[in-house]
Short mmCIF file of C-alpha atoms and ligand atoms in Angstrom, two decimals:
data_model
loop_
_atom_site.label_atom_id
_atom_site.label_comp_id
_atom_site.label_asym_id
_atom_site.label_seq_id
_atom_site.Cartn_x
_atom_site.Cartn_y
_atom_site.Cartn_z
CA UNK N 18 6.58 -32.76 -19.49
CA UNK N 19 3.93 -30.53 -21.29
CA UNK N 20 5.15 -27.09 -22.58
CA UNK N 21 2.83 -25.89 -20.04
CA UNK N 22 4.50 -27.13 -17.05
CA UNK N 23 5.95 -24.04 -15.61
CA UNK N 24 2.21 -22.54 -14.75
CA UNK N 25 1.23 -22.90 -11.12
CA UNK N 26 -1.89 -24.10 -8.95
CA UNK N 27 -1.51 -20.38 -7.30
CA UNK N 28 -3.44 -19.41 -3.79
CA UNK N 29 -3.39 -16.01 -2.60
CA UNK N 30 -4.23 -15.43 0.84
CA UNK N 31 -5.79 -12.15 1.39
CA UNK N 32 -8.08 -9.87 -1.11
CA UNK N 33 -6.39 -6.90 -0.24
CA UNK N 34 -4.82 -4.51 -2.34
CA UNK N 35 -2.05 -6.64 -2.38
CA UNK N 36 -3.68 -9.97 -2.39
CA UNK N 37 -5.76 -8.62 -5.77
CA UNK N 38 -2.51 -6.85 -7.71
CA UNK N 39 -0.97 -10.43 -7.42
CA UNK N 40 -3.90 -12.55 -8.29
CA UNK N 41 -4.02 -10.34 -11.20
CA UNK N 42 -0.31 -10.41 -11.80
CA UNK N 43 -0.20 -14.65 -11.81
CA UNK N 44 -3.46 -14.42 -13.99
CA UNK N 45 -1.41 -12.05 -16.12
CA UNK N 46 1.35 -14.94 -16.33
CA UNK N 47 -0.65 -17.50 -17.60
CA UNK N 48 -1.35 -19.62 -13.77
CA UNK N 49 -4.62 -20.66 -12.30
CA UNK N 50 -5.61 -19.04 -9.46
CA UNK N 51 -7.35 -18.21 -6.09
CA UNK N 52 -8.06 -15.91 -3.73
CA UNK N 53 -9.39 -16.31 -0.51
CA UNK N 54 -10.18 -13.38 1.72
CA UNK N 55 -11.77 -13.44 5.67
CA UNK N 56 -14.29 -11.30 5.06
CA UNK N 57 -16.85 -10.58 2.68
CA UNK N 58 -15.26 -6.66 1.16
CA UNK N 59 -18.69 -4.91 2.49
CA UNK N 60 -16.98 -3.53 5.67
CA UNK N 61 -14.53 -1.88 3.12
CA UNK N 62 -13.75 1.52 4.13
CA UNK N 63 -11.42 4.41 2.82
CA UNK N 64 -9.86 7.11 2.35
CA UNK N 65 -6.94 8.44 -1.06
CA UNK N 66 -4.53 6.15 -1.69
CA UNK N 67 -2.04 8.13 -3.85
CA UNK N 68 -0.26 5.53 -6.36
CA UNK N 69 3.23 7.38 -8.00
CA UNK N 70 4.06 5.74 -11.31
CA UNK N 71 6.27 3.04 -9.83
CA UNK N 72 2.47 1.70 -9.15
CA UNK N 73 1.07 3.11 -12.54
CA UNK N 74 3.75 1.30 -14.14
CA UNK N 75 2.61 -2.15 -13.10
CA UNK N 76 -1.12 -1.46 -13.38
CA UNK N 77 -0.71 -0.44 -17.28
CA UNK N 78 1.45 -4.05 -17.15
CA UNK N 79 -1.83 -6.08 -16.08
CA UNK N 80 -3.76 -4.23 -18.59
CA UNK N 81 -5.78 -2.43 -15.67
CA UNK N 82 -7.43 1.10 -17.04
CA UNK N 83 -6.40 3.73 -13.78
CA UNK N 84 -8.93 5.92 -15.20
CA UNK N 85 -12.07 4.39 -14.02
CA UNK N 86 -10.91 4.05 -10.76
CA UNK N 87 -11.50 7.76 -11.17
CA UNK N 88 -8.55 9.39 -9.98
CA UNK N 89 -6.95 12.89 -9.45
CA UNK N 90 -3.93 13.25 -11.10
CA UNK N 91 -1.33 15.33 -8.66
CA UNK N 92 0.75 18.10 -9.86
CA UNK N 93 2.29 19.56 -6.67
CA UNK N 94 3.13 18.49 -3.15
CA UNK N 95 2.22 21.95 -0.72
CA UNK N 96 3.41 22.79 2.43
CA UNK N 97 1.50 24.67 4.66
CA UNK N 98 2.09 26.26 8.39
CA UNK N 99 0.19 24.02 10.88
CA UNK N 100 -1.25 27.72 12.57
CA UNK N 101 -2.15 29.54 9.66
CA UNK N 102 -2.09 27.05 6.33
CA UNK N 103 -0.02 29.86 4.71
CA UNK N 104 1.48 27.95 1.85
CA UNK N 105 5.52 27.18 3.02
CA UNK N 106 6.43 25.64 0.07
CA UNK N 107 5.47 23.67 -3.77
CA UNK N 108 7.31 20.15 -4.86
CA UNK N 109 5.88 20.64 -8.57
CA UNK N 110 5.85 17.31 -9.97
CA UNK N 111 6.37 19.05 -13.35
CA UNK N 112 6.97 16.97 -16.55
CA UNK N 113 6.53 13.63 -14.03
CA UNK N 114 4.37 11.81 -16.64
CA UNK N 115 6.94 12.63 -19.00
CA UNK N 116 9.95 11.70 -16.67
CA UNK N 117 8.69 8.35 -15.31
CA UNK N 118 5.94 7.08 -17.90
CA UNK N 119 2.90 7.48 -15.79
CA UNK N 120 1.11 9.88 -13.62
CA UNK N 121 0.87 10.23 -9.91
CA UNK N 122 -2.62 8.98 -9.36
CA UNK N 123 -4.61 9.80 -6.27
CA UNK N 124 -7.31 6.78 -6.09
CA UNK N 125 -10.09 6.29 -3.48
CA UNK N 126 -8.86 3.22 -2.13
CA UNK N 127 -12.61 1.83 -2.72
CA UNK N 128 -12.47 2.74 -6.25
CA UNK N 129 -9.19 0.75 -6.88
CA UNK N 130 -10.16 -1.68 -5.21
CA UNK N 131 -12.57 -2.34 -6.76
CA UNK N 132 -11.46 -1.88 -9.90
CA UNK N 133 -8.70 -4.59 -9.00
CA UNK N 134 -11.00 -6.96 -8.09
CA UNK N 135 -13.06 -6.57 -11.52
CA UNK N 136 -9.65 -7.21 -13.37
CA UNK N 137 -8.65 -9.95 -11.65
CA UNK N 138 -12.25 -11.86 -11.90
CA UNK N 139 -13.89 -10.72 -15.03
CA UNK N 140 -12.82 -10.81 -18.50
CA UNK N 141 -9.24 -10.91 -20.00
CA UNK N 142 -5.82 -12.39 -20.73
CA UNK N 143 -5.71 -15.50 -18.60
CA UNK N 144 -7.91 -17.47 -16.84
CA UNK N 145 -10.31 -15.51 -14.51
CA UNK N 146 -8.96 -16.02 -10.87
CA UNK N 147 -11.29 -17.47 -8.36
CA UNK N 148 -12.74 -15.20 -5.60
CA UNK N 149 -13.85 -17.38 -2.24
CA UNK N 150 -14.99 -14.85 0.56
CA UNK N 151 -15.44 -15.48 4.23
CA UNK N 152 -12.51 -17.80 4.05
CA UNK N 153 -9.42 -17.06 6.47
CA UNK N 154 -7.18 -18.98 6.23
CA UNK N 155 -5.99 -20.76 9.86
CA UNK N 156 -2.70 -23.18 8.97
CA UNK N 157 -0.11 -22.83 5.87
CA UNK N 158 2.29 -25.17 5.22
CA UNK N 159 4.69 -24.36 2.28
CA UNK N 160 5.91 -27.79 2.50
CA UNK N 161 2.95 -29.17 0.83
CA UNK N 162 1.41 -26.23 -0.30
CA UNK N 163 -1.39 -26.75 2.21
CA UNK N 164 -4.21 -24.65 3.58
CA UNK N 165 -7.16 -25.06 6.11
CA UNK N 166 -9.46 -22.24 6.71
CA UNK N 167 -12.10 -21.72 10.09
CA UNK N 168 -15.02 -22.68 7.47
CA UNK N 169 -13.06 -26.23 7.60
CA UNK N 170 -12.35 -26.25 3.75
CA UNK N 171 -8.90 -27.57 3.13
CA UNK N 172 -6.64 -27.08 -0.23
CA UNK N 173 -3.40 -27.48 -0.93
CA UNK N 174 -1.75 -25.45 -4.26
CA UNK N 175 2.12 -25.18 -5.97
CA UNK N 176 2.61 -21.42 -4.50
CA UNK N 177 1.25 -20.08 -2.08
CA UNK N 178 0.91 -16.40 -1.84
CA UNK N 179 0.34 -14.56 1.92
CA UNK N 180 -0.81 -11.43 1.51
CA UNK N 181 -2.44 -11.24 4.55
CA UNK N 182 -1.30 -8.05 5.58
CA UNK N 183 0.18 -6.84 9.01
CA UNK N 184 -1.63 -9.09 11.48
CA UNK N 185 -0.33 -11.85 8.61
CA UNK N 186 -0.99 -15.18 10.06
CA UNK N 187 1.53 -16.80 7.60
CA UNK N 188 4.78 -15.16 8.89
CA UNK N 189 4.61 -17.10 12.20
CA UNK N 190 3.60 -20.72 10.42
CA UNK N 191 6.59 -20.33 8.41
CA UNK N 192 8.48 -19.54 11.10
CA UNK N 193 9.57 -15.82 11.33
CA UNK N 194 8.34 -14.40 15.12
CA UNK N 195 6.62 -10.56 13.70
CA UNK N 196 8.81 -7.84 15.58
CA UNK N 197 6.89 -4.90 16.00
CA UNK N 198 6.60 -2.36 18.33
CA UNK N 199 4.27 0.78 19.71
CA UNK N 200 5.11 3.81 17.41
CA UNK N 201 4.67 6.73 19.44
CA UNK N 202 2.09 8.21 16.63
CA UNK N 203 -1.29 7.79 15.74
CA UNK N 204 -3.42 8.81 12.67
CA UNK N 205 -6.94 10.17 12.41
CA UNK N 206 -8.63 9.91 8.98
CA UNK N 207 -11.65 12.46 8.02
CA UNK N 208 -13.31 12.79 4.82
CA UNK N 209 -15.38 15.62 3.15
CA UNK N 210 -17.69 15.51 0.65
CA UNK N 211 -16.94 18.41 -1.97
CA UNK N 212 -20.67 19.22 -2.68
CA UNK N 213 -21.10 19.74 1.23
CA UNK N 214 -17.96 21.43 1.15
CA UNK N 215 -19.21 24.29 -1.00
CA UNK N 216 -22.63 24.79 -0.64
CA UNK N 217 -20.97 25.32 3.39
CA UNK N 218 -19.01 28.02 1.50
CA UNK N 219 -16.13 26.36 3.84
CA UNK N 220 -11.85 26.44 2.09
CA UNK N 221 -12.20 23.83 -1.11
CA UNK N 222 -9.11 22.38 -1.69
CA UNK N 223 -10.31 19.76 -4.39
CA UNK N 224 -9.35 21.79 -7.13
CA UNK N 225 -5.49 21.97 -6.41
CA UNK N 226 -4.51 18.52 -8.06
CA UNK N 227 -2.20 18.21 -4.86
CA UNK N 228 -1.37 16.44 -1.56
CA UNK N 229 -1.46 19.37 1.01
CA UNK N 230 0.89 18.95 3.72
CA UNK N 231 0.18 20.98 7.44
CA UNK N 232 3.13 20.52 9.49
CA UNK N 233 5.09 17.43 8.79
CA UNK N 234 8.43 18.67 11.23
CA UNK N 235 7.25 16.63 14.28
CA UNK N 236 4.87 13.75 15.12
CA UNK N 237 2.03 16.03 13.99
CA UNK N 238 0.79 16.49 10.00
CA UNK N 239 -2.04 16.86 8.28
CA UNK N 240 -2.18 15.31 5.03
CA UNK N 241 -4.88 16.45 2.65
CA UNK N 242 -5.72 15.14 -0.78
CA UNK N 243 -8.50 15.67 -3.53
CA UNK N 244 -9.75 11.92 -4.78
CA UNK N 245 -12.85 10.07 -6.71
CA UNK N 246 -13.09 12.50 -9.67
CA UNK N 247 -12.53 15.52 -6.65
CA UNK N 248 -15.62 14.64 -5.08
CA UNK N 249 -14.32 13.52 -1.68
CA UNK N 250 -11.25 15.20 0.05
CA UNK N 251 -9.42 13.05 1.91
CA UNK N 252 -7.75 14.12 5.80
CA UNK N 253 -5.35 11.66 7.23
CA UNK N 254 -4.38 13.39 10.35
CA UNK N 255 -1.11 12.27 12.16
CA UNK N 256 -0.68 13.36 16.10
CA UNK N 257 1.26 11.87 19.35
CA UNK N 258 -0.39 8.66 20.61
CA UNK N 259 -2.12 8.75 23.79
CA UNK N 260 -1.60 5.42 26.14
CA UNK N 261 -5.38 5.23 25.88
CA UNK N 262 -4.84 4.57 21.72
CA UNK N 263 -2.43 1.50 23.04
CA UNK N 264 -5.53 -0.29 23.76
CA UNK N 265 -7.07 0.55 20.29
CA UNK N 266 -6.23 -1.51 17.13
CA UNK N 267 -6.98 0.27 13.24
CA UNK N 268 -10.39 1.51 11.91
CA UNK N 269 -11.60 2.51 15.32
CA UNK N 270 -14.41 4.77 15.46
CA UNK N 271 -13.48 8.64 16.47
CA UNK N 272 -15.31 11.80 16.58
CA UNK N 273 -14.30 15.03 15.43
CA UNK N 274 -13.79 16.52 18.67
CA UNK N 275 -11.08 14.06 19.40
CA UNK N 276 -9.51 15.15 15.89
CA UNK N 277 -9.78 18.84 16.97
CA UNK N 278 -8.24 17.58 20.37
CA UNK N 279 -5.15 16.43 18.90
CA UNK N 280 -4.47 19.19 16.90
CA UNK N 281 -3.70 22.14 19.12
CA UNK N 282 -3.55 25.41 17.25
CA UNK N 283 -4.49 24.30 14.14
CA UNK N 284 -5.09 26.20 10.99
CA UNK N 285 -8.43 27.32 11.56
CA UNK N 286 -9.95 26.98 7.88
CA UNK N 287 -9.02 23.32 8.40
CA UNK N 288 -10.70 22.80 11.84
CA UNK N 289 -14.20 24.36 10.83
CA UNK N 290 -13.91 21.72 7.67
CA UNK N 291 -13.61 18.91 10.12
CA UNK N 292 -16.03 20.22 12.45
CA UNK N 293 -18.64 21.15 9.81
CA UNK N 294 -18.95 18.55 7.30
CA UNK N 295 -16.19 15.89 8.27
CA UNK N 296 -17.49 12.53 8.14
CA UNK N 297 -15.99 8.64 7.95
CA UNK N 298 -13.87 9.45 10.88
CA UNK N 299 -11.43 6.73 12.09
CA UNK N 300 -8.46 6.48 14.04
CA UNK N 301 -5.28 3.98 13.83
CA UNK N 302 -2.56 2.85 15.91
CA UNK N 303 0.39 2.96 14.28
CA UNK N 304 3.19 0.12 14.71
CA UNK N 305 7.17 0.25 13.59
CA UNK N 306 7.66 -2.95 12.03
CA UNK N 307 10.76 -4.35 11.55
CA UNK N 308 11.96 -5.73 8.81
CA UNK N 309 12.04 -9.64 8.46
CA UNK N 310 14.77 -11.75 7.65
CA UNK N 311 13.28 -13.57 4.75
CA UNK N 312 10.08 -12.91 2.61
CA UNK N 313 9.97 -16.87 0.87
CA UNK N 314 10.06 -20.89 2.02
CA UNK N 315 10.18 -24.21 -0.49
CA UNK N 316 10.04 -27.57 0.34
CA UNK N 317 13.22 -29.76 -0.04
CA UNK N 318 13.10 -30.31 -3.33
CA UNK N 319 12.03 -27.01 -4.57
CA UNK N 320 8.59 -27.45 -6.15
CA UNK N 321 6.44 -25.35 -3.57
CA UNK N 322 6.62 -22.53 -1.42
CA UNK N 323 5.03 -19.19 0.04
CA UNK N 324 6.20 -16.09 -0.67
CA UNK N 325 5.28 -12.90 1.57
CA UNK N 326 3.63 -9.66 -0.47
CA UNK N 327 2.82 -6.40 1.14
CA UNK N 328 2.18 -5.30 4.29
CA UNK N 329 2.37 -8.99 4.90
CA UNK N 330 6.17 -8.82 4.35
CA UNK N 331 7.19 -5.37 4.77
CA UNK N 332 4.65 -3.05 6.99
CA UNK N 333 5.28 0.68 6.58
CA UNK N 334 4.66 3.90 8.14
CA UNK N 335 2.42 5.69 5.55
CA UNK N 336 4.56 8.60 5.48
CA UNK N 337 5.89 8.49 1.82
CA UNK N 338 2.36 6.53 0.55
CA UNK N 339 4.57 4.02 -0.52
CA UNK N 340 2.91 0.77 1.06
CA UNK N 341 0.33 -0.28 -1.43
CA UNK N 342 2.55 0.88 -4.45
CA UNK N 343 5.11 -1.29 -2.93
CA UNK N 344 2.77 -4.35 -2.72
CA UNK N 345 1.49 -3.70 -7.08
CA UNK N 346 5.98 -3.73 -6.92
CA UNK N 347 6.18 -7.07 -5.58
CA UNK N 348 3.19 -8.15 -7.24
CA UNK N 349 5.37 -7.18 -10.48
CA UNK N 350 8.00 -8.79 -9.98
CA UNK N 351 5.94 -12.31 -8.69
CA UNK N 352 4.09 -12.32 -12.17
CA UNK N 353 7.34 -11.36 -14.14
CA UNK N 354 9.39 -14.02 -12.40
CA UNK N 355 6.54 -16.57 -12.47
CA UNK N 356 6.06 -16.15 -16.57
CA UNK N 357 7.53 -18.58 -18.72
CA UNK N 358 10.81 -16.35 -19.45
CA UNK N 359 12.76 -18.24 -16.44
CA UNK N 360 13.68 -21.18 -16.72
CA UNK N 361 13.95 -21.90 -12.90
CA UNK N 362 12.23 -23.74 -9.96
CA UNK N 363 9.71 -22.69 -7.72
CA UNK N 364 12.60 -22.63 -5.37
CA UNK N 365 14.66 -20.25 -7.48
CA UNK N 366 12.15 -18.05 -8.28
CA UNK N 367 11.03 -17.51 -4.86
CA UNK N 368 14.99 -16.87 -4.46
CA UNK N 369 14.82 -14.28 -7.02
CA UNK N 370 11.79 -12.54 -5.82
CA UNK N 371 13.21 -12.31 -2.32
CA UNK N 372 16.57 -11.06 -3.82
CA UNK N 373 14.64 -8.49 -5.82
CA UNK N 374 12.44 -7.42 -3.47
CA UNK N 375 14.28 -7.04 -0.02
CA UNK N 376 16.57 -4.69 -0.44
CA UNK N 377 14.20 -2.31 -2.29
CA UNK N 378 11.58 -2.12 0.06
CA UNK N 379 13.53 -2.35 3.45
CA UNK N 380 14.98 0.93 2.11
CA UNK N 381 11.33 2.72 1.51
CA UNK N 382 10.62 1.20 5.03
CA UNK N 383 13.42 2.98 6.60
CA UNK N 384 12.60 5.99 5.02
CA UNK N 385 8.71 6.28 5.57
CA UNK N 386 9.79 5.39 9.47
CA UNK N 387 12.11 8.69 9.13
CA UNK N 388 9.55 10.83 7.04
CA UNK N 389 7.31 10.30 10.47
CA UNK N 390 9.01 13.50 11.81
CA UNK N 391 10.38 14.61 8.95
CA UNK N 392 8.59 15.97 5.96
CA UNK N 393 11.77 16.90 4.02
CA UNK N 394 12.48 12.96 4.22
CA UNK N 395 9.46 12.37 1.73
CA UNK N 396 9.89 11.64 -1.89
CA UNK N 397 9.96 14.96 -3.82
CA UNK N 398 11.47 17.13 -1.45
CA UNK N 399 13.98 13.85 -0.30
CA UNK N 400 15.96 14.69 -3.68
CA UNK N 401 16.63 18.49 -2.42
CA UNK N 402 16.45 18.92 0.83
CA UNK N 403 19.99 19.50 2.24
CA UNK N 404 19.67 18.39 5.62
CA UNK N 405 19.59 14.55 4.98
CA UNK N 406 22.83 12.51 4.78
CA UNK N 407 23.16 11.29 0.99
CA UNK N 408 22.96 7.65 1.41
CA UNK N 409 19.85 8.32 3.14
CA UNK N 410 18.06 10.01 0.38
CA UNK N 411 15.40 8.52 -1.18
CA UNK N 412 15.15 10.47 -4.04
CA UNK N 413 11.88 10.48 -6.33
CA UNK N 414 14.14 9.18 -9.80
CA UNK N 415 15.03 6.21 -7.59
CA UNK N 416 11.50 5.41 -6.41
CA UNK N 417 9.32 6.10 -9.38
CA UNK N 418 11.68 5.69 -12.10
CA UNK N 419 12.71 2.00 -10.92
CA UNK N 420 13.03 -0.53 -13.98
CA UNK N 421 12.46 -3.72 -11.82
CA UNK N 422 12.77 -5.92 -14.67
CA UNK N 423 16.17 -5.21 -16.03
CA UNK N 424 17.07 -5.50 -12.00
CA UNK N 425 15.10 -8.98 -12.02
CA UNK N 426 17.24 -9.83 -15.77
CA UNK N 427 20.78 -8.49 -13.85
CA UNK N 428 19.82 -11.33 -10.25
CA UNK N 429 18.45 -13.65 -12.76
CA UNK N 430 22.09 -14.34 -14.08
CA UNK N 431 23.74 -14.82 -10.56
CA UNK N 432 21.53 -17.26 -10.03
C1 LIG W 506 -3.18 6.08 7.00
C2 LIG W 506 -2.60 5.32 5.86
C3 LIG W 506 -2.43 5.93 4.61
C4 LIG W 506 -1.85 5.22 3.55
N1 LIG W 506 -1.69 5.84 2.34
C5 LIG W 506 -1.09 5.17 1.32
C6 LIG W 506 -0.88 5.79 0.06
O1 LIG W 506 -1.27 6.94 -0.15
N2 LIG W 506 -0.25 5.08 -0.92
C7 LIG W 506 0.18 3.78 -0.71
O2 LIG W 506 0.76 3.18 -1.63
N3 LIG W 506 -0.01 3.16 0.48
C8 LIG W 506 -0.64 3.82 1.49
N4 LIG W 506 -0.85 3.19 2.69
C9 LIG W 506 -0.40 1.79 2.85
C10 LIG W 506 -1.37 0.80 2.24
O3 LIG W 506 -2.66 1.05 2.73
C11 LIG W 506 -0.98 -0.63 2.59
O4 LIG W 506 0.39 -0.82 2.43
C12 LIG W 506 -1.71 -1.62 1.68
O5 LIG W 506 -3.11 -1.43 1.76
C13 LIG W 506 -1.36 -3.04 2.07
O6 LIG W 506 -2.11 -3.92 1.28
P1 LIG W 506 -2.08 -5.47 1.63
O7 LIG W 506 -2.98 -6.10 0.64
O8 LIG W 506 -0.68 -5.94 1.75
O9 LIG W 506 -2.70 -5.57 3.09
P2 LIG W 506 -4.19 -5.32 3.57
O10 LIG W 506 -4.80 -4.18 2.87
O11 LIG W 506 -4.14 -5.28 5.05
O12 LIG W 506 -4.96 -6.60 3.09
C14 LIG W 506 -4.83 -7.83 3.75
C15 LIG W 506 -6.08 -8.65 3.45
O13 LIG W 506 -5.90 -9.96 3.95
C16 LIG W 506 -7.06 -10.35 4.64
N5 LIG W 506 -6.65 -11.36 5.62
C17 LIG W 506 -5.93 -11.18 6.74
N6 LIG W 506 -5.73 -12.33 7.38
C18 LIG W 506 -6.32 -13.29 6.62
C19 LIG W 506 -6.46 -14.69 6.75
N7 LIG W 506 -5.94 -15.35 7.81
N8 LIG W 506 -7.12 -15.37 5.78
C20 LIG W 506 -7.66 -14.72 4.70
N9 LIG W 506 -7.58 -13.38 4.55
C21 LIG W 506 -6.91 -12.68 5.49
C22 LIG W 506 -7.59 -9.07 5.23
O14 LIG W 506 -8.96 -9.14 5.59
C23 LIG W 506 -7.31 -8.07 4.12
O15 LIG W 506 -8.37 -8.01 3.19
C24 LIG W 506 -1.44 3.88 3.75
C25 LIG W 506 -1.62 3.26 4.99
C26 LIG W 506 -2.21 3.96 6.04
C27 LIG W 506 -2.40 3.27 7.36
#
């Protein structure tokens, strides 16, 4: 046995942000390994993807530098009325870098990305990870660690990781059936450019260093945030699904009369932005996904497995921007388990990650499913807002000031 013998032959399926954060993360730990993604990235599309420090945290971890994905850092969450965007209310995040280590980024999801994909490919600690595109991945079997893509290419590794997100071909090869169902909402997602924005003389809301909130007590919110050095605002626009959006999928193509459509009576500084320099404008179906009854497998005698990461394993409603953060969590605690402090098997450590994991992110999955209809159920206002039982609360210590790896230390010992 070499000293060496605890690093993996490590495939990640999936070059999302999930699939990247844990490439990185086993890089980080001293394994070899690969990524292969379906596509080739240049359909990528986006809008902000706001990142509170219990994602900060783990990107500082892998050495990643936030600031040339070039984001906004937030200071306040806003509330406005839907009719008039008369300001309601201010969350000031305050002394949060202070508080919880990091700030609360607001990324274009391009930029991170990106960024992520740099990190996990170009220089560094470890050995560069392998980037195949056009490869998806058609059969897993944790067994033997095998995998055959549609191109035909076969490999098999020690750990697999599926991070194929919510259409994840994995979960049903290792035997979980996905339960899902129609949520009764669907979001709209319009960008501005802040140039346009101006010389239009139109309401500029990049300089606010905030996520703007319209709405927020029923199916319909607007959710509006500065990103990319304030050069793009970002709209992600949240109405009551039509049976005609049933037949749609994600990333569908929509016009901005269809946004205007759906959002009877709305402020009308907001509705001339859309209508007069919106652009990028797609529209999702959004699913309820329910939680699954395990995230890992190993073969019998405990030297290979898969474990499930991100939407993969725990698909969200977006409503407290929680889903990718949750995905750079689990990729945390893969590459902290997976490191030479444990002296465990695959098996176990699969264990462990599971027993970490679950519980933490089932909870933020209830709770974004709740903040739907109820804006008072996001983190920030979560941790005052009297009309939500206390169990329920999902206040903003517990989310972004979670110490995963003295939780990971504590399971470790049960073990
Ligand atoms: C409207 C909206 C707003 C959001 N805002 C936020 C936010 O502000 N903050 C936040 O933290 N989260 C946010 N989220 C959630 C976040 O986008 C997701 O949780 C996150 O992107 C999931 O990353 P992933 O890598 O797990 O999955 P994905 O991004 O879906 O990546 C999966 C990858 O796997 C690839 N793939 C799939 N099948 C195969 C296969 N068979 N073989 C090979 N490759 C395959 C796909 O092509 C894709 O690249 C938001 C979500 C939505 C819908």
């Amino acid at each position: 046995m070499t000293t060496d013998s605890w690093k993996l032959d490590v495939i990640v399926l999936g070059g999302g942000l999930g699939g990247l954060s844990s490439a990185l993360a086993m890089r980080r730990a001293g394994h070899k390994v690969r990524i292969y993604e379906r596509y080739d990235f240049n359909g990528e599309v986006g809008a902000s993807l706001s990142c509170a420090s219990n994602g900060g945290y783990w990107l500082n971890e892998w050495g990643v530098d936030p600031y040339k994905a070039k984001p906004v850092i937030l200071k306040n969450l806003i509330r406005r009325d839907w009719k008039t965007g008369k300001v309601n209310g201010i969350y000031p995040l305050g002394d949060y870098k202070e508080k919880f280590g990091f700030p609360y980024f607001n990324f274009h999801r391009i930029d991170i990305h990106r960024l992520l994909k740099e990190y996990c490919t170009g220089e560094g600690e470890g050995k560069p990870c392998e980037l195949f595109l056009n490869h998806k991945a058609i059969k897993v079997d944790y067994e033997s660690g095998y995998v055959e893509f549609e191109n035909s290419v076969k490999t098999t590794a020690d750990l697999i990781i599926a991070a194929d997100g919510i259409r994840t071909l994995t979960k049903p090869q290792i035997g979980i059936e996905p339960k899902f169902r129609n949520s009764d909402s669907s979001c709209i997602r319009i960008l501005f450019d802040t140039k346009k924005v101006r010389e239009l003389g139109l309401k500029d809301f990049s300089n606010n260093e905030a996520i703007e909130y319209w709405g927020g007590e029923t199916k319909y919110k607007i959710v509006l945030s500065p990103c990319a050095n304030n050069e793009v605002i970002s709209c992600y626009c949240f109405y009551k699904a039509h049976e005609t959006d049933v037949k749609n999928d994600w990333n569908n193509d929509a016009s901005v009369e269809q946004l205007i459509e759906n959002c009877p009576d709305l402020d009308p500084e907001l509705v001339e932005l859309f209508s007069k320099c919106g652009y990028d404008i797609k529209q999702w179906r959004l699913y309820v996904h329910e939680p699954l009854p395990y995230f890992v497998k190993a073969n019998e005698n405990g030297t290979k497995g898969v474990a499930l990461l991100g939407d993969a394993a725990h698909a969200m409603m977006p409503d407290q921007s929680q889903g990718a953060v949750a995905a750079f969590e689990d990729a945390g605690a893969l590459g902290y388990i997976f490191s030479s402090k444990f002296d465990l098997t695959v098996e176990q450590k699969l264990k462990l990650y599971e027993l970490e994991r679950k519980p933490r992110v089932t909870k933020i999955q209830a709770a974004s499913l709740r903040a739907r209809e109820n804006l008072n159920e996001r983190i920030g206002w979560s941790s005052s807002a009297s009309d939500i039982k206390p169990e329920d609360k999902l206040t903003i210590d517990e989310v972004c000031g979670y110490d995963m790896k003295s939780h990971i230390d504590e399971l470790a010992k049960g073990l």
